[in-house]
Structures are given as structure tokens and as C-alpha cells.
Amino acid sequence: MGDAGNYELDQPQGKLDVESLLSQLTLTEKVALTAGKDFWHTNPIPRLSIPSIRLSDGPNGVRGTRFFDGTPSACLPCGTAIGATFDESLARQLGRLLGDEAKAKGAHVLLGPTINIQRSPLGGRGFESYSEDPFLSGVIAGNYCKGVQDKDIVPTLKHFVCNDQEHERMAVNAIVTERALREIYLAPFQTAIKLAQPGAVMSAYNKVNGTHASENKRLLEDILRKEWAWDGLVMSDWFGTYSTTEAIEAGLDLEMPGSTRFRGAALTHAVSSNKVKETELDNRVRNVLNLINKTRAAAIPEDAPETELNRPSDRALMRQAAAEAIVLLKNEDNNLPLKKEKPILVIGPNAKIATYCGGGSASLRPYAAVTPFDGIVSQSTSDVLFTQGAFAHKLLPEVGSSLRTEDGKVGFSLKVFNEPHGSSHRTLIEERHLTDANMWFIDFANPKLNKTWYADIQGIFTPDESADYDFGLSVHGTGRLFINEQLVVSNMENQKPGSAFLGSGTVEEKGTVRLEQGHHYKLLVQWGCAETSQLKQGGLVDFGQGGVRIGSAVSLSREQAIADAAKLAKQAEQVVIFAGLTGEWESEGYDRENMDLPPGTDDLISHVLDANPNSVVVIQSGTPVGMPWINKAKSVLHAWFGGNETGNGLADVIYGTVNPSAKLPLTIPKRVSDNPAFLNYRSEGGRTLYGEDIYVGYRWYDKVGIEPLFPFGHGLSYTDFKIESLSIVDHGTEKVCKVNVTNTGSVAGAEVVQAYISPPKASDTASGIQRATKELRGFNKIYLEAKQAREVAIPIDVLRATSFWDEARNSWCSEKGTYKVLVGSSSQGPFLETELEVSKTQWWNGL
Ligand code: BGC
């Protein structure tokens, strides 16, 4: 509890009188308000009862204030999973859950949703955003924001704008045409703002057409505030403020995190010397105070303790979301669903790990995370066999929960000292019991800690089988790993830079040791903080004290493990393979190098399918992966990162308790080189050319005629739907597409009816501008019992649905002509078709 706690009890929850406060605040106080106090809080001004507010990541959960030893929380399915539900109402309900979680974590502002665009399947953070399509992305985001706001929490749209890759994310200049900027990259922000008027926006790290987003007046002032008349607060991404004067003048209200680098004395000096006008500073302060006012209704006290909700109703909602996000890509011979009463063989690298979240700031410690294997076990009424088949880890699996403390608890002890290992006098500063052996001490604090400090990490490891075991140590700092006093891994000298700890750590150094089943081995890691390391990554961000990650797994002969799996699969009646990526492959901080599954996985899937063609393949990844074995597979599910309830959601779909209804929110290409950003998806000499222009995702595959592996909007069901009788009803500026949908099969299910608008041929228009073949402009998800039929209405906002960005006029243009309305259940049809006449050309600006 900070010193602000003194007036916490009588903290007024009424609105601050912003204009009166502006006249009372000193220059130093105003400046203080425009920067963070620490990593997650704004500065308070107790004299004037201006509280500090808490901001917390976001987007798929609410982590609270600690990366290290964080408070457990609800982790929702990742962005692409929520996009795949095509379900506005579910997005709103999930937003409400996040609002409640934010309150439990004492957070006034949630740092999400992420609504950048997946230009490429390789984006490290692609999993966080909803879709390659700006309309779907904006509609889902708007509803998520409404849900968060239903609970009086302020959501934050991020990252504004064009933070669509991780490579050199702070330094890269995104070179993008005005048209693509408007139609593709700004559009999700525009739609979400139109729908929900969220109170905060986070600027992107990168430059857009030459100027960093956080000091880009055109983006922040001209578009966001003037053109869209949005009155919220703009904060920088963490360490993404790069100037004092430019950022203030461009409209960046809040520098995050604190302590400030560019405000404080520098800004006070700039205002005192009249380099920055005080009225300009006042504009920034006004937005900060207004933001505080928007958080008042939630009545969250300052520096509130973080608590756990973990309510059964939330778990049920997360389970529903996990299941409803799973896309049935393929299902020949109605191979799925499987039968609970028959034995099942479970195979694969992702079976016994809970792949619930991608990596980076979106990740958090879940209340619990259900593995696919556990999900199957909890529903099967027969035998469940398991064989590993292959590992898919980039780093050895984190070892924490395989360890036990001296007194038998799951996990290990962390003992913190100022003196190095081997010193004759060491004073124990703090001891903690932990379960996660991926420790990032970014926000670890103890007043007795020196700048250089050390830790002993100790637990008991009891092998399940007699075998060679690999141990791995990745550090930001230095470390040695011992098993029963024998040195197994040293990561002290000649350290090699790696991607751990957002690029501040080393590669994983490994060692192997033979261990016997059932014996108790003492695992000890002697770790020294970042200061003890010679390795200076030269990164733009100083992540301070450092980190350590300890991994372990049985040494597996890949060939043998695959052969064993294939042999078992041959004899099994029901087989399911859980494969895919993890938060180590897909993470903030770096992009993937290729679209491949981890080494060995394709071989495993291929051999198992050869042995048993009915084997069900489940892929967990936030973004597309290559599937070279696809023609051999009868049934394939794409399951994303499913949050806490991953395994239960999967078992629900595999056993048919839930009929899959999700649709791909992004195209899965046959090969990575087919995707439109292939030649332009990294920073080359400091810039990334958005060379595909508006032809992102399906707009590209449509236009150039490249057949994807699975198109945008595709997703099967265990039942069949018939869509008929398209008509268009006029409601003034809005037209409503109506169709009749019948569930012709024998089980209940849901269908997503999608409406695309196809423009007139360029040669038939006055502008002659080329456009995408078709664009999603409406959708509606409908649930139908077996044999039930219903009319489905999809409203189309004709002005927006027919507009392109006219660069010559700097306006949207809905051009006169005959448009087609295509209604179907995938971007590749089959479609019902009708015409839509725009009788006169209109230019417009604003939301
Ligand atoms: C990410 C943001 C996040 C922030 C705080 C940054 O690295 O880009 O999305 O909100 O960290 O964790």
C-alpha cells in the first residue's frame, strides 16, 4: 500500500472538477500528471485529492501489477480465437468478465483490446488481434469495449497504429499508403470508437510514414481527435515515448511507464522556457483528469489489493468461449465427433501442456489451465492412453510444477540474498514459495535489496521414469544448475543472446543427466541478477533486474517416439493428436521465421495418419501454420490459444457436446510465400513497406486468384445449414439483408451468415479506382435446433459498406454504381447474390 492509502477510505468518488483543478495545479504537478508513477500507475496529487489510477494488461486477461509471482487471473481465449467466434454478444460478455477481473485486480484501465492487423501469418503478436479483416476486428473490439465499460472500467484500443510486426518494433518505419492506412489499419479503431467510444488509446511503438506514432500529430490530433471527434486519453506504449516537445504537441497525454524519461524536469523546463505552451500542457492534463473521471463510477480505491475471483460462472463462460472459438477445418466421413464410451489414444506435444496463451505482455498466470489430455480424461468414460510422439518446445518445458519443496508442496523455493553464492556470510532477505520457474524480476521489489543481488532456487525433482533428462537454463543475469550438487548447466560466461525476457536474456543452455525413476533429486539453481552478466543486449528498453527460466524434459529420440506413436495409433480405434505452437513460438518481441510447426511435428502427424487415417488432428496456434499432411487428414480442428478452459473446450468439441460453429478470422495460406506481405514483412534498413496496399488477407487471395489452404470465413459444423431467399429491405441509410437459414441436419448448431459487398468494376465508375473483389460488411451468428429454420437479418450501413478512401479528396467516397451483395457462410461462397444500387456519389469524413 502506497502513501496514497492514507486518504483511500474517504476518497471522493464524485467527479473531479477538471477546469477548477487546472487553475489550481502548479506547473510541476501538471507535468507529473502526464507521466506514470511506476510501471502500472499514474501519479496522484494528494493535495488536490487527485488519485493515482492503475492500468493493467490486457488484452486477454487482467494480469494485475506483477509479472513476477503475479496474482492468478482469468485468461480468456486469445484474440484470433475470439475473432473466430464471429459473436458480438459473446465478445461483450467476455468484456464484462474482464471488467470484473479488472476490479478484482484494482485496475481502472484495461490495456486492451489489441486491434492491429495480421498482415502476415508470422507476426509474433498476431494471436492478440482479432482478424485480418478490419470490419470483423472493429465490431468484435467495439463489443468487447462495451462489455468492459458495462463494468465502468476503461478499455484501451492498442496499438495505434501499424504495429503489425515485432521486428524492430520501436525503430521501424511503416510505409503505408493513405488508402491502406484508412481502409485497413485505422478502420478497426474507427469502428470500435464509433461503437463504444472507449476512453483510452495506446500509441504504437513504430513510426508511421516517417514519424513515430507517439509524436504523430496527424494521427493523434488530426484524425483521432479532430476528424473522429474522440475525446479520450492517449498513452504511449511502454517506453514508446521518444521526445518531450513533439509528443506533447502531437497529443500524447500520458507517458508510460514511470519513472518519466521525457517529462518531469525536461517538460517543466520546456514549458518554463515557452518551448511548449502551457495551454498545450493543459490539454494533456485535461485528458488525464477526464480519464480519472471516467473511472470514478467503478469506485476502485487507490492502490487496491489484488484479489482472485475465479467464479464458476466465469469458468463456464470461458469454457463456452474456448469451445465456440474452435474451427472445424475438415471433417470427412463425419469422422468427428468421437465417442466418449470408446477407448482413445492421445498423442502429441501439446496434449499434456496447457497451451492457453501466447507470449509477452498478454500472458498471465491463470487460476488454472486445463490441458487437452485432462479435458479428454474428464469426459471419456473409457480408457485414455497417451504417448508423447514428439516434443515441440522451443525451450525445455518450464519445470516449476514438476518440483516439490522440502515439505512436499508443488513448486520450489526462491531465496534472495545480497551476497554471492559461496560467500561465508549470507543474509536471507526474502524467501518465496513459487510454482512457475519462468521468473522475470522486472517488478520484484524489496527495500533491503542491493543493486546486485543473488538467488538460490531449489526444489526436489522425482522422475516418472528412468531415463536421460535434459535440463535448460535461460537467464538475464547469470546462472548454474546443479542436480544433487553435480553441475549440469552453466550459463555464466560467453553468454549467447536469445529471445527470452523480451530479448534481454540468453539462449537456453542445456545439459543432460541420467536419473532413476522414483528417486528424489535436489535441483539447485544459483542465479545472479542482470548486473552480474557481461552480456549487454543493447536493447532499447532496460528491463532491470533480470530473469531466469528453468526447463526440463526427458531426452526423447524423435524417431523412436514417432514410431511408437504410429504403432499404437494403428491398433487404436480413436486417436487424437494435439499439436501446434506455444507462447514460446508466438510471442511479443519477435516474429516467427516460417509458418512451420515445430521440428518433428509434421513427421509425427504424417506417420500417425499413415498408420490410422481416422486420427483427428488438433492444431493450437494463434496464427496460421503449414499443414503439409492435410490431404491425409480426415478431421482437423484449429483451436487457437484457448485460455484457462482450453482442454475442456477442446473435449467438448471433440466429443460433440458442443457443435463447432467458429469461422476463420484469417486466411490460412498453403505456403507462407503466398501471403501478400511475404516480401515485406520485416524491417529492412529501418523501414517496412506495406507493399500489398489494401490487399491484405482474403482481399489479396481473391484478387490475384491464389487458392488458400482454408479461406477467411471458413468453418464446418457437425450439422448442415441451408441459406436461401436473399432479400434486401430498405431502412433509410441502412439496408437489411434477410435470408432464411435452415439446420437440415440432425444436431443443433450455429451458423455464421456473412455478407460481403462487391464493388462495380473500376472501368464502370467515374473514379476508375481498383478495389478489392469483395469485403465483409456484415455478419450474424444464429443458433438453430435440428431441422429448425429462421429468418436472419444482417444490417448493412450502405454508406460505409460501399466506401473507399479517396486520396485525392482526403475523404471516404461512396461511389455511384451497382454493387453486389454476396451472402454465404465463407468468403469463398457459395453465395446468394443480389444487387445494391448507389444512386449518387457521396464523400464523407468522420466516424
Ligand atoms: C506492449 C503493450 C503492453 C505494455 C505493458 C508493451 O510491451 O506492447 O501492449 O500493454 O507493454 O505491458
Coordinates of N, CA, C and O and ligand atoms in Angstrom, one line a residue, residues 39-40 57 63 67 111 114 125 128 158-159 163 169 202 205 237-238 361 502 588, ligand 1:
F39 N 5.4 1.4 -13.0 CA 5.1 0.6 -14.2 C 3.6 0.6 -14.5 O 3.2 0.5 -15.7
W40 N 2.8 0.7 -13.5 CA 1.3 0.4 -13.7 C 0.4 1.5 -13.1 O -0.8 1.3 -13.1
D57 N -2.4 -4.9 -18.1 CA -2.6 -5.7 -19.3 C -3.7 -6.8 -19.0 O -3.7 -7.4 -17.9
R63 N -3.7 -8.9 -15.8 CA -2.6 -9.5 -15.0 C -2.4 -8.9 -13.7 O -1.9 -9.6 -12.8
F67 N 4.5 -8.9 -13.0 CA 4.9 -10.0 -13.9 C 5.4 -11.2 -13.1 O 5.2 -12.3 -13.4
L111 N -5.6 -2.6 -20.5 CA -4.7 -2.3 -21.6 C -5.1 -3.3 -22.8 O -4.3 -4.2 -23.1
T114 N -6.3 -5.5 -28.3 CA -5.3 -5.2 -29.4 C -6.0 -5.4 -30.7 O -6.6 -6.4 -31.0
R125 N 2.8 -11.3 -32.5 CA 1.7 -10.9 -31.7 C 0.3 -11.1 -32.4 O -0.7 -10.6 -32.0
E128 N -2.9 -11.9 -30.7 CA -3.6 -11.0 -29.8 C -4.7 -10.2 -30.5 O -5.7 -9.8 -29.9
K158 N -5.4 -0.6 -28.7 CA -3.9 -0.6 -29.0 C -3.6 -1.4 -30.2 O -4.4 -2.4 -30.5
H159 N -2.6 -1.2 -30.9 CA -1.6 -0.1 -30.7 C -1.8 0.8 -31.9 O -1.7 0.3 -33.0
N163 N 1.3 -1.3 -35.7 CA 2.3 -2.1 -35.0 C 1.9 -3.6 -35.4 O 1.4 -4.3 -34.6
R169 N 10.4 -3.3 -33.6 CA 9.1 -2.7 -33.5 C 9.2 -1.2 -33.0 O 8.3 -0.4 -33.3
M202 N -3.8 3.5 -26.9 CA -2.3 3.4 -26.7 C -1.6 3.6 -28.1 O -2.0 2.9 -29.0
Y205 N 4.5 1.6 -31.1 CA 5.9 1.9 -30.9 C 6.6 2.5 -32.2 O 7.5 3.3 -32.1
D237 N 2.8 3.5 -25.6 CA 3.2 2.1 -25.3 C 4.4 2.2 -24.3 O 5.1 3.2 -24.3
W238 N 4.6 1.1 -23.6 CA 5.6 1.2 -22.5 C 7.0 1.4 -23.1 O 7.5 0.7 -23.9
S361 N 3.4 -9.6 -23.1 CA 2.6 -8.8 -22.1 C 1.2 -9.3 -22.0 O 0.5 -9.0 -21.1
L502 N 11.8 -10.9 -23.4 CA 11.6 -9.9 -24.5 C 12.9 -9.5 -25.1 O 13.1 -8.3 -25.4
E588 N 5.1 -11.7 -28.3 CA 5.5 -10.4 -28.4 C 7.0 -10.4 -28.4 O 7.6 -11.2 -27.7
Ligands
BGC1 C1 3.2 -3.9 -25.0 C2 1.8 -3.3 -24.6 C3 1.6 -3.6 -23.1 C4 2.7 -2.9 -22.4 C5 2.6 -3.1 -20.9 C6 4.3 -3.4 -24.1 O1 5.4 -4.1 -24.4 O2 3.4 -3.5 -26.4 O3 0.8 -3.9 -25.4 O4 0.3 -3.1 -22.8 O5 3.9 -3.5 -22.8 O6 2.9 -4.4 -20.5

